[in-house]
Amino acid sequence: MTEKGGGAPAARAVLQQCLQATLQVKPADEGSEAQFVQIDRGLVMYICFFKGATDDILPKMVSTLLNLRLSESDSGKLVSILELPGSLLIVPQATLGGKAKGRAMQYHNNISKEDGLRLYSSFVALCEKELMAAAAAPARTGAEVTVKHGTYGNRQVLKLDTNGPYTHLMEF
Amino acid sequence: MTEKGGGAPAARAVLQQCLQATLQVKPADEGSEAQFVQIDRGLVMYICFFKGATDDILPKMVSTLLNLRLSESDSGKLVSILELPGSLLIVPQATLGGKAKGRAMQYHNNISKEDGLRLYSSFVALCEKELMAAAAAPARTGAEVTVKHGTYGNRQVLKLDTNGPYTHLMEF
């Protein structure tokens, strides 16, 4: 669960494999309908950064998450999202940083909204880069890889269809 | 996140509020179709017990999880599942105990299957008891409360529809 020795984590991720997932990226308003992104088979990553998190953790975090064997292949073998090959839906999820105080959840350890947005954007960009590189590798020609992601700070209206979410927690 | 000071947790829970959730409780076989349970608005609890967990942790765990304000009421106010009033879907999720070793997840800290089943069954029974008691309270007459749960050891084929899962992690 924790990749760091001892200290408080800088980031937390919850991971669920899916058959399909749909996420709202823009709520409906007077002028337009709500907008959604969708992935088929792949991995949903809920991501939260804590106070003190910096860009330094991102390369290892992305590499670990994309290479961990968290998905089931057609043959039932566990493979990484890079090997599946599958799609990735990244969901900013600040609530993951919550800590119970009495009956309420508090988020005092969460990163500031501004820094969180910056790290989240870099995280998404790095995932896109790695997945695209993997898809372009000679052995993979033609593999379909998609990275979709929610918009930071918005409500993450999510629909998830799984064949067993196989929920994992990782901290960095 | 952790309710214990320092040491390794005895149990881990991931919590997501939902508008509707459907979980397979019996896979299809030659003689019969797959069976599912379903809840409408409420809370999905993914539960995992670690080695060393005992019945002693259950009363506090159940009371904490049922009373934490993790759900949004119609007015947008955060309320507990007891206050919502809402339904509860309990999902055994041993993968939550996973720890990365290289690219593979390992589950060496998970409780034995036998002890896990016993604790899971007691956890479900306690949740049912508390939710039913809350529903029967004079101020709540008529409130619809349902507890549904997955079958331990099976694949947890899950479909989730949310208005924002509002994912939280709790350890005990």
PDB file of N, CA and C in Angstrom, chain B residues 25-120:
ATOM      1  N   VAL B  25     -24.313 -11.575  -6.950  1.00  0.00           N
ATOM      2  CA  VAL B  25     -24.094 -12.367  -5.736  1.00  0.00           C
ATOM      3  C   VAL B  25     -24.006 -13.852  -6.050  1.00  0.00           C
ATOM      4  N   LYS B  26     -24.375 -14.211  -7.269  1.00  0.00           N
ATOM      5  CA  LYS B  26     -24.213 -15.609  -7.696  1.00  0.00           C
ATOM      6  C   LYS B  26     -23.995 -15.627  -9.202  1.00  0.00           C
ATOM      7  N   PRO B  27     -22.860 -16.175  -9.633  1.00  0.00           N
ATOM      8  CA  PRO B  27     -22.599 -16.214 -11.068  1.00  0.00           C
ATOM      9  C   PRO B  27     -23.576 -17.155 -11.769  1.00  0.00           C
ATOM     10  N   ALA B  28     -23.757 -16.940 -13.044  1.00  0.00           N
ATOM     11  CA  ALA B  28     -24.587 -17.842 -13.834  1.00  0.00           C
ATOM     12  C   ALA B  28     -23.922 -19.213 -13.876  1.00  0.00           C
ATOM     13  N   ASP B  29     -24.718 -20.259 -13.865  1.00  0.00           N
ATOM     14  CA  ASP B  29     -24.172 -21.585 -14.167  1.00  0.00           C
ATOM     15  C   ASP B  29     -25.134 -22.296 -15.107  1.00  0.00           C
ATOM     16  N   GLU B  30     -24.855 -23.523 -15.376  1.00  0.00           N
ATOM     17  CA  GLU B  30     -25.675 -24.234 -16.368  1.00  0.00           C
ATOM     18  C   GLU B  30     -27.164 -24.175 -16.045  1.00  0.00           C
ATOM     19  N   GLY B  31     -27.469 -24.337 -14.760  1.00  0.00           N
ATOM     20  CA  GLY B  31     -28.868 -24.462 -14.383  1.00  0.00           C
ATOM     21  C   GLY B  31     -29.598 -23.152 -14.145  1.00  0.00           C
ATOM     22  N   SER B  32     -28.843 -22.054 -13.946  1.00  0.00           N
ATOM     23  CA  SER B  32     -29.538 -20.841 -13.516  1.00  0.00           C
ATOM     24  C   SER B  32     -28.800 -19.585 -13.970  1.00  0.00           C
ATOM     25  N   GLU B  33     -29.546 -18.511 -14.055  1.00  0.00           N
ATOM     26  CA  GLU B  33     -28.951 -17.225 -14.419  1.00  0.00           C
ATOM     27  C   GLU B  33     -28.220 -16.623 -13.229  1.00  0.00           C
ATOM     28  N   ALA B  34     -27.376 -15.658 -13.512  1.00  0.00           N
ATOM     29  CA  ALA B  34     -26.677 -14.951 -12.439  1.00  0.00           C
ATOM     30  C   ALA B  34     -27.696 -14.225 -11.563  1.00  0.00           C
ATOM     31  N   GLN B  35     -27.349 -14.086 -10.282  1.00  0.00           N
ATOM     32  CA  GLN B  35     -28.238 -13.345  -9.375  1.00  0.00           C
ATOM     33  C   GLN B  35     -27.558 -12.070  -8.904  1.00  0.00           C
ATOM     34  N   PHE B  36     -28.369 -11.036  -8.760  1.00  0.00           N
ATOM     35  CA  PHE B  36     -27.838  -9.719  -8.399  1.00  0.00           C
ATOM     36  C   PHE B  36     -28.611  -9.133  -7.224  1.00  0.00           C
ATOM     37  N   VAL B  37     -27.942  -8.256  -6.473  1.00  0.00           N
ATOM     38  CA  VAL B  37     -28.652  -7.405  -5.519  1.00  0.00           C
ATOM     39  C   VAL B  37     -28.483  -5.967  -5.983  1.00  0.00           C
ATOM     40  N   GLN B  38     -29.385  -5.106  -5.570  1.00  0.00           N
ATOM     41  CA  GLN B  38     -29.329  -3.719  -6.036  1.00  0.00           C
ATOM     42  C   GLN B  38     -29.745  -2.768  -4.919  1.00  0.00           C
ATOM     43  N   ILE B  39     -29.077  -1.655  -4.843  1.00  0.00           N
ATOM     44  CA  ILE B  39     -29.562  -0.582  -3.967  1.00  0.00           C
ATOM     45  C   ILE B  39     -29.756   0.667  -4.811  1.00  0.00           C
ATOM     46  N   ASP B  40     -30.609   1.541  -4.345  1.00  0.00           N
ATOM     47  CA  ASP B  40     -30.699   2.854  -4.966  1.00  0.00           C
ATOM     48  C   ASP B  40     -29.774   3.780  -4.201  1.00  0.00           C
ATOM     49  N   ARG B  41     -30.201   4.972  -3.968  1.00  0.00           N
ATOM     50  CA  ARG B  41     -29.321   5.945  -3.351  1.00  0.00           C
ATOM     51  C   ARG B  41     -28.727   5.455  -2.037  1.00  0.00           C
ATOM     52  N   GLY B  42     -27.451   5.637  -1.865  1.00  0.00           N
ATOM     53  CA  GLY B  42     -26.835   5.210  -0.630  1.00  0.00           C
ATOM     54  C   GLY B  42     -25.328   5.114  -0.728  1.00  0.00           C
ATOM     55  N   LEU B  43     -24.798   4.131  -0.046  1.00  0.00           N
ATOM     56  CA  LEU B  43     -23.359   4.036   0.122  1.00  0.00           C
ATOM     57  C   LEU B  43     -22.855   2.641  -0.250  1.00  0.00           C
ATOM     58  N   VAL B  44     -21.779   2.607  -1.026  1.00  0.00           N
ATOM     59  CA  VAL B  44     -21.107   1.344  -1.304  1.00  0.00           C
ATOM     60  C   VAL B  44     -19.878   1.273  -0.407  1.00  0.00           C
ATOM     61  N   MET B  45     -19.773   0.191   0.339  1.00  0.00           N
ATOM     62  CA  MET B  45     -18.614  -0.017   1.222  1.00  0.00           C
ATOM     63  C   MET B  45     -17.829  -1.211   0.747  1.00  0.00           C
ATOM     64  N   TYR B  46     -16.590  -0.983   0.318  1.00  0.00           N
ATOM     65  CA  TYR B  46     -15.669  -2.068  -0.017  1.00  0.00           C
ATOM     66  C   TYR B  46     -14.864  -2.374   1.242  1.00  0.00           C
ATOM     67  N   ILE B  47     -14.887  -3.620   1.674  1.00  0.00           N
ATOM     68  CA  ILE B  47     -14.321  -3.973   2.976  1.00  0.00           C
ATOM     69  C   ILE B  47     -13.222  -5.031   2.839  1.00  0.00           C
ATOM     70  N   CYS B  48     -12.124  -4.809   3.558  1.00  0.00           N
ATOM     71  CA  CYS B  48     -11.023  -5.778   3.584  1.00  0.00           C
ATOM     72  C   CYS B  48     -10.470  -5.892   4.999  1.00  0.00           C
ATOM     73  N   PHE B  49     -10.273  -7.115   5.455  1.00  0.00           N
ATOM     74  CA  PHE B  49      -9.679  -7.336   6.775  1.00  0.00           C
ATOM     75  C   PHE B  49      -8.246  -7.843   6.644  1.00  0.00           C
ATOM     76  N   PHE B  50      -7.413  -7.395   7.571  1.00  0.00           N
ATOM     77  CA  PHE B  50      -6.016  -7.815   7.573  1.00  0.00           C
ATOM     78  C   PHE B  50      -5.790  -8.898   8.634  1.00  0.00           C
ATOM     79  N   LYS B  51      -4.653  -9.546   8.499  1.00  0.00           N
ATOM     80  CA  LYS B  51      -4.217 -10.526   9.515  1.00  0.00           C
ATOM     81  C   LYS B  51      -4.289  -9.882  10.899  1.00  0.00           C
ATOM     82  N   GLY B  52      -4.769 -10.606  11.839  1.00  0.00           N
ATOM     83  CA  GLY B  52      -4.804 -10.091  13.210  1.00  0.00           C
ATOM     84  C   GLY B  52      -6.104  -9.393  13.558  1.00  0.00           C
ATOM     85  N   ALA B  53      -6.960  -9.142  12.566  1.00  0.00           N
ATOM     86  CA  ALA B  53      -8.243  -8.496  12.850  1.00  0.00           C
ATOM     87  C   ALA B  53      -9.119  -9.440  13.660  1.00  0.00           C
ATOM     88  N   THR B  54      -9.821  -8.888  14.637  1.00  0.00           N
ATOM     89  CA  THR B  54     -10.716  -9.703  15.461  1.00  0.00           C
ATOM     90  C   THR B  54     -12.081  -9.032  15.545  1.00  0.00           C
ATOM     91  N   ASP B  55     -13.022  -9.757  16.115  1.00  0.00           N
ATOM     92  CA  ASP B  55     -14.374  -9.232  16.284  1.00  0.00           C
ATOM     93  C   ASP B  55     -14.402  -7.930  17.082  1.00  0.00           C
ATOM     94  N   ASP B  56     -13.401  -7.732  17.909  1.00  0.00           N
ATOM     95  CA  ASP B  56     -13.377  -6.552  18.774  1.00  0.00           C
ATOM     96  C   ASP B  56     -13.478  -5.249  17.993  1.00  0.00           C
ATOM     97  N   ILE B  57     -12.956  -5.238  16.762  1.00  0.00           N
ATOM     98  CA  ILE B  57     -12.937  -3.967  16.032  1.00  0.00           C
ATOM     99  C   ILE B  57     -14.292  -3.664  15.390  1.00  0.00           C
ATOM    100  N   LEU B  58     -15.158  -4.664  15.293  1.00  0.00           N
ATOM    101  CA  LEU B  58     -16.372  -4.495  14.486  1.00  0.00           C
ATOM    102  C   LEU B  58     -17.355  -3.443  15.014  1.00  0.00           C
ATOM    103  N   PRO B  59     -17.667  -3.438  16.308  1.00  0.00           N
ATOM    104  CA  PRO B  59     -18.668  -2.451  16.760  1.00  0.00           C
ATOM    105  C   PRO B  59     -18.246  -1.017  16.455  1.00  0.00           C
ATOM    106  N   LYS B  60     -16.991  -0.693  16.727  1.00  0.00           N
ATOM    107  CA  LYS B  60     -16.546   0.679  16.465  1.00  0.00           C
ATOM    108  C   LYS B  60     -16.479   0.948  14.956  1.00  0.00           C
ATOM    109  N   MET B  61     -16.034  -0.034  14.218  1.00  0.00           N
ATOM    110  CA  MET B  61     -15.931   0.104  12.762  1.00  0.00           C
ATOM    111  C   MET B  61     -17.311   0.378  12.154  1.00  0.00           C
ATOM    112  N   VAL B  62     -18.277  -0.426  12.527  1.00  0.00           N
ATOM    113  CA  VAL B  62     -19.640  -0.264  11.996  1.00  0.00           C
ATOM    114  C   VAL B  62     -20.222   1.075  12.417  1.00  0.00           C
ATOM    115  N   SER B  63     -20.084   1.385  13.691  1.00  0.00           N
ATOM    116  CA  SER B  63     -20.650   2.633  14.192  1.00  0.00           C
ATOM    117  C   SER B  63     -20.008   3.833  13.491  1.00  0.00           C
ATOM    118  N   THR B  64     -18.695   3.792  13.307  1.00  0.00           N
ATOM    119  CA  THR B  64     -18.001   4.887  12.626  1.00  0.00           C
ATOM    120  C   THR B  64     -18.481   5.021  11.185  1.00  0.00           C
ATOM    121  N   LEU B  65     -18.501   3.906  10.456  1.00  0.00           N
ATOM    122  CA  LEU B  65     -18.841   3.959   9.030  1.00  0.00           C
ATOM    123  C   LEU B  65     -20.292   4.388   8.809  1.00  0.00           C
ATOM    124  N   LEU B  66     -21.178   3.941   9.683  1.00  0.00           N
ATOM    125  CA  LEU B  66     -22.591   4.290   9.480  1.00  0.00           C
ATOM    126  C   LEU B  66     -22.887   5.725   9.904  1.00  0.00           C
ATOM    127  N   ASN B  67     -22.050   6.268  10.773  1.00  0.00           N
ATOM    128  CA  ASN B  67     -22.327   7.612  11.281  1.00  0.00           C
ATOM    129  C   ASN B  67     -21.515   8.714  10.627  1.00  0.00           C
ATOM    130  N   LEU B  68     -20.517   8.351   9.844  1.00  0.00           N
ATOM    131  CA  LEU B  68     -19.723   9.361   9.150  1.00  0.00           C
ATOM    132  C   LEU B  68     -20.568  10.060   8.092  1.00  0.00           C
ATOM    133  N   ARG B  69     -20.378  11.344   7.962  1.00  0.00           N
ATOM    134  CA  ARG B  69     -21.151  12.120   6.976  1.00  0.00           C
ATOM    135  C   ARG B  69     -20.470  12.020   5.616  1.00  0.00           C
ATOM    136  N   LEU B  70     -20.879  10.996   4.880  1.00  0.00           N
ATOM    137  CA  LEU B  70     -20.240  10.677   3.603  1.00  0.00           C
ATOM    138  C   LEU B  70     -21.197  10.803   2.427  1.00  0.00           C
ATOM    139  N   SER B  71     -22.434  11.180   2.694  1.00  0.00           N
ATOM    140  CA  SER B  71     -23.450  11.224   1.646  1.00  0.00           C
ATOM    141  C   SER B  71     -24.067  12.619   1.598  1.00  0.00           C
ATOM    142  N   GLU B  72     -24.516  12.956   0.421  1.00  0.00           N
ATOM    143  CA  GLU B  72     -25.123  14.259   0.217  1.00  0.00           C
ATOM    144  C   GLU B  72     -26.640  14.110   0.302  1.00  0.00           C
ATOM    145  N   SER B  73     -27.280  14.946   1.092  1.00  0.00           N
ATOM    146  CA  SER B  73     -28.739  14.919   1.151  1.00  0.00           C
ATOM    147  C   SER B  73     -29.304  15.714  -0.017  1.00  0.00           C
ATOM    148  N   ASP B  74     -30.629  15.709  -0.149  1.00  0.00           N
ATOM    149  CA  ASP B  74     -31.274  16.452  -1.235  1.00  0.00           C
ATOM    150  C   ASP B  74     -30.890  17.929  -1.202  1.00  0.00           C
ATOM    151  N   SER B  75     -30.668  18.432  -0.009  1.00  0.00           N
ATOM    152  CA  SER B  75     -30.357  19.859   0.123  1.00  0.00           C
ATOM    153  C   SER B  75     -28.870  20.132  -0.065  1.00  0.00           C
ATOM    154  N   GLY B  76     -28.091  19.066  -0.307  1.00  0.00           N
ATOM    155  CA  GLY B  76     -26.663  19.255  -0.510  1.00  0.00           C
ATOM    156  C   GLY B  76     -25.860  19.151   0.775  1.00  0.00           C
ATOM    157  N   LYS B  77     -26.553  19.048   1.879  1.00  0.00           N
ATOM    158  CA  LYS B  77     -25.882  18.917   3.178  1.00  0.00           C
ATOM    159  C   LYS B  77     -25.273  17.520   3.290  1.00  0.00           C
ATOM    160  N   LEU B  78     -24.112  17.415   3.903  1.00  0.00           N
ATOM    161  CA  LEU B  78     -23.508  16.092   4.099  1.00  0.00           C
ATOM    162  C   LEU B  78     -24.122  15.411   5.304  1.00  0.00           C
ATOM    163  N   VAL B  79     -24.560  14.195   5.096  1.00  0.00           N
ATOM    164  CA  VAL B  79     -25.191  13.434   6.166  1.00  0.00           C
ATOM    165  C   VAL B  79     -24.658  12.005   6.161  1.00  0.00           C
ATOM    166  N   SER B  80     -24.929  11.309   7.247  1.00  0.00           N
ATOM    167  CA  SER B  80     -24.512   9.901   7.309  1.00  0.00           C
ATOM    168  C   SER B  80     -25.550   9.046   6.595  1.00  0.00           C
ATOM    169  N   ILE B  81     -25.191   7.804   6.373  1.00  0.00           N
ATOM    170  CA  ILE B  81     -26.121   6.875   5.718  1.00  0.00           C
ATOM    171  C   ILE B  81     -27.341   6.650   6.613  1.00  0.00           C
ATOM    172  N   LEU B  82     -27.148   6.757   7.917  1.00  0.00           N
ATOM    173  CA  LEU B  82     -28.276   6.619   8.843  1.00  0.00           C
ATOM    174  C   LEU B  82     -29.225   7.802   8.718  1.00  0.00           C
ATOM    175  N   GLU B  83     -28.664   8.962   8.416  1.00  0.00           N
ATOM    176  CA  GLU B  83     -29.492  10.169   8.348  1.00  0.00           C
ATOM    177  C   GLU B  83     -30.100  10.361   6.969  1.00  0.00           C
ATOM    178  N   LEU B  84     -29.502   9.756   5.949  1.00  0.00           N
ATOM    179  CA  LEU B  84     -29.872  10.093   4.563  1.00  0.00           C
ATOM    180  C   LEU B  84     -31.357  10.001   4.337  1.00  0.00           C
ATOM    181  N   PRO B  85     -32.161   9.060   4.672  1.00  0.00           N
ATOM    182  CA  PRO B  85     -31.759   7.696   4.948  1.00  0.00           C
ATOM    183  C   PRO B  85     -31.527   6.975   3.644  1.00  0.00           C
ATOM    184  N   GLY B  86     -30.525   6.126   3.658  1.00  0.00           N
ATOM    185  CA  GLY B  86     -30.153   5.507   2.398  1.00  0.00           C
ATOM    186  C   GLY B  86     -29.870   4.041   2.570  1.00  0.00           C
ATOM    187  N   SER B  87     -29.494   3.438   1.502  1.00  0.00           N
ATOM    188  CA  SER B  87     -29.228   2.017   1.525  1.00  0.00           C
ATOM    189  C   SER B  87     -27.733   1.769   1.462  1.00  0.00           C
ATOM    190  N   LEU B  88     -27.384   0.585   1.834  1.00  0.00           N
ATOM    191  CA  LEU B  88     -25.981   0.233   1.981  1.00  0.00           C
ATOM    192  C   LEU B  88     -25.698  -1.020   1.164  1.00  0.00           C
ATOM    193  N   LEU B  89     -24.627  -0.956   0.385  1.00  0.00           N
ATOM    194  CA  LEU B  89     -24.177  -2.149  -0.330  1.00  0.00           C
ATOM    195  C   LEU B  89     -22.767  -2.481   0.160  1.00  0.00           C
ATOM    196  N   ILE B  90     -22.625  -3.630   0.784  1.00  0.00           N
ATOM    197  CA  ILE B  90     -21.330  -4.025   1.350  1.00  0.00           C
ATOM    198  C   ILE B  90     -20.658  -5.017   0.400  1.00  0.00           C
ATOM    199  N   VAL B  91     -19.443  -4.689   0.007  1.00  0.00           N
ATOM    200  CA  VAL B  91     -18.726  -5.478  -0.985  1.00  0.00           C
ATOM    201  C   VAL B  91     -17.425  -6.007  -0.385  1.00  0.00           C
ATOM    202  N   PRO B  92     -17.296  -7.313  -0.203  1.00  0.00           N
ATOM    203  CA  PRO B  92     -16.007  -7.833   0.268  1.00  0.00           C
ATOM    204  C   PRO B  92     -14.964  -7.588  -0.816  1.00  0.00           C
ATOM    205  N   GLN B  93     -13.829  -7.042  -0.453  1.00  0.00           N
ATOM    206  CA  GLN B  93     -12.865  -6.641  -1.477  1.00  0.00           C
ATOM    207  C   GLN B  93     -11.448  -6.856  -0.957  1.00  0.00           C
ATOM    208  N   ALA B  94     -11.032  -8.117  -1.044  1.00  0.00           N
ATOM    209  CA  ALA B  94      -9.740  -8.512  -0.509  1.00  0.00           C
ATOM    210  C   ALA B  94      -8.585  -7.811  -1.225  1.00  0.00           C
ATOM    211  N   THR B  95      -8.811  -7.402  -2.466  1.00  0.00           N
ATOM    212  CA  THR B  95      -7.743  -6.723  -3.213  1.00  0.00           C
ATOM    213  C   THR B  95      -7.286  -5.443  -2.516  1.00  0.00           C
ATOM    214  N   LEU B  96      -8.167  -4.865  -1.699  1.00  0.00           N
ATOM    215  CA  LEU B  96      -7.805  -3.639  -0.981  1.00  0.00           C
ATOM    216  C   LEU B  96      -6.630  -3.840  -0.036  1.00  0.00           C
ATOM    217  N   GLY B  97      -6.339  -5.096   0.294  1.00  0.00           N
ATOM    218  CA  GLY B  97      -5.206  -5.371   1.169  1.00  0.00           C
ATOM    219  C   GLY B  97      -3.898  -5.538   0.414  1.00  0.00           C
ATOM    220  N   GLY B  98      -3.936  -5.312  -0.872  1.00  0.00           N
ATOM    221  CA  GLY B  98      -2.764  -5.537  -1.700  1.00  0.00           C
ATOM    222  C   GLY B  98      -1.627  -4.555  -1.458  1.00  0.00           C
ATOM    223  N   LYS B  99      -0.451  -5.036  -1.655  1.00  0.00           N
ATOM    224  CA  LYS B  99       0.763  -4.241  -1.506  1.00  0.00           C
ATOM    225  C   LYS B  99       1.620  -4.533  -2.732  1.00  0.00           C
ATOM    226  N   ALA B 100       2.153  -3.482  -3.331  1.00  0.00           N
ATOM    227  CA  ALA B 100       2.929  -3.696  -4.555  1.00  0.00           C
ATOM    228  C   ALA B 100       4.285  -4.298  -4.233  1.00  0.00           C
ATOM    229  N   LYS B 101       4.634  -5.338  -4.984  1.00  0.00           N
ATOM    230  CA  LYS B 101       6.004  -5.857  -4.938  1.00  0.00           C
ATOM    231  C   LYS B 101       6.437  -5.936  -6.393  1.00  0.00           C
ATOM    232  N   GLY B 102       7.304  -5.040  -6.781  1.00  0.00           N
ATOM    233  CA  GLY B 102       7.609  -4.940  -8.202  1.00  0.00           C
ATOM    234  C   GLY B 102       6.345  -4.556  -8.943  1.00  0.00           C
ATOM    235  N   ARG B 103       6.027  -5.296  -9.987  1.00  0.00           N
ATOM    236  CA  ARG B 103       4.836  -4.968 -10.760  1.00  0.00           C
ATOM    237  C   ARG B 103       3.611  -5.757 -10.330  1.00  0.00           C
ATOM    238  N   ALA B 104       3.789  -6.647  -9.369  1.00  0.00           N
ATOM    239  CA  ALA B 104       2.664  -7.483  -8.946  1.00  0.00           C
ATOM    240  C   ALA B 104       2.114  -7.019  -7.605  1.00  0.00           C
ATOM    241  N   MET B 105       0.844  -7.245  -7.384  1.00  0.00           N
ATOM    242  CA  MET B 105       0.260  -6.979  -6.080  1.00  0.00           C
ATOM    243  C   MET B 105       0.323  -8.266  -5.266  1.00  0.00           C
ATOM    244  N   GLN B 106       0.676  -8.116  -4.003  1.00  0.00           N
ATOM    245  CA  GLN B 106       0.706  -9.268  -3.096  1.00  0.00           C
ATOM    246  C   GLN B 106      -0.274  -9.032  -1.954  1.00  0.00           C
ATOM    247  N   TYR B 107      -0.752 -10.107  -1.391  1.00  0.00           N
ATOM    248  CA  TYR B 107      -1.810  -9.996  -0.375  1.00  0.00           C
ATOM    249  C   TYR B 107      -1.429 -10.731   0.900  1.00  0.00           C
ATOM    250  N   HIS B 108      -0.146 -10.672   1.237  1.00  0.00           N
ATOM    251  CA  HIS B 108       0.355 -11.438   2.379  1.00  0.00           C
ATOM    252  C   HIS B 108      -0.207 -10.963   3.710  1.00  0.00           C
ATOM    253  N   ASN B 109      -0.658  -9.707   3.766  1.00  0.00           N
ATOM    254  CA  ASN B 109      -1.171  -9.190   5.037  1.00  0.00           C
ATOM    255  C   ASN B 109      -2.663  -9.437   5.216  1.00  0.00           C
ATOM    256  N   ASN B 110      -3.286 -10.001   4.188  1.00  0.00           N
ATOM    257  CA  ASN B 110      -4.724 -10.247   4.292  1.00  0.00           C
ATOM    258  C   ASN B 110      -5.024 -11.360   5.294  1.00  0.00           C
ATOM    259  N   ILE B 111      -6.179 -11.253   5.887  1.00  0.00           N
ATOM    260  CA  ILE B 111      -6.666 -12.262   6.824  1.00  0.00           C
ATOM    261  C   ILE B 111      -6.911 -13.569   6.059  1.00  0.00           C
ATOM    262  N   SER B 112      -6.926 -14.692   6.777  1.00  0.00           N
ATOM    263  CA  SER B 112      -7.231 -15.967   6.120  1.00  0.00           C
ATOM    264  C   SER B 112      -8.667 -15.941   5.617  1.00  0.00           C
ATOM    265  N   LYS B 113      -8.935 -16.759   4.626  1.00  0.00           N
ATOM    266  CA  LYS B 113     -10.257 -16.767   4.011  1.00  0.00           C
ATOM    267  C   LYS B 113     -11.335 -17.105   5.039  1.00  0.00           C
ATOM    268  N   GLU B 114     -11.027 -18.070   5.889  1.00  0.00           N
ATOM    269  CA  GLU B 114     -12.002 -18.518   6.884  1.00  0.00           C
ATOM    270  C   GLU B 114     -12.330 -17.412   7.889  1.00  0.00           C
ATOM    271  N   ASP B 115     -11.278 -16.792   8.438  1.00  0.00           N
ATOM    272  CA  ASP B 115     -11.494 -15.715   9.408  1.00  0.00           C
ATOM    273  C   ASP B 115     -12.133 -14.507   8.730  1.00  0.00           C
ATOM    274  N   GLY B 116     -11.726 -14.257   7.489  1.00  0.00           N
ATOM    275  CA  GLY B 116     -12.288 -13.126   6.750  1.00  0.00           C
ATOM    276  C   GLY B 116     -13.782 -13.295   6.542  1.00  0.00           C
ATOM    277  N   LEU B 117     -14.190 -14.487   6.194  1.00  0.00           N
ATOM    278  CA  LEU B 117     -15.613 -14.766   5.991  1.00  0.00           C
ATOM    279  C   LEU B 117     -16.404 -14.540   7.278  1.00  0.00           C
ATOM    280  N   ARG B 118     -15.831 -15.001   8.372  1.00  0.00           N
ATOM    281  CA  ARG B 118     -16.508 -14.859   9.668  1.00  0.00           C
ATOM    282  C   ARG B 118     -16.657 -13.381  10.039  1.00  0.00           C
ATOM    283  N   LEU B 119     -15.566 -12.608   9.898  1.00  0.00           N
ATOM    284  CA  LEU B 119     -15.615 -11.189  10.241  1.00  0.00           C
ATOM    285  C   LEU B 119     -16.554 -10.437   9.292  1.00  0.00           C
ATOM    286  N   TYR B 120     -16.472 -10.792   8.012  1.00  0.00           N
ATOM    287  CA  TYR B 120     -17.328 -10.135   7.029  1.00  0.00           C
ATOM    288  C   TYR B 120     -18.804 -10.378   7.352  1.00  0.00           C
TER     289      TYR B 120
END
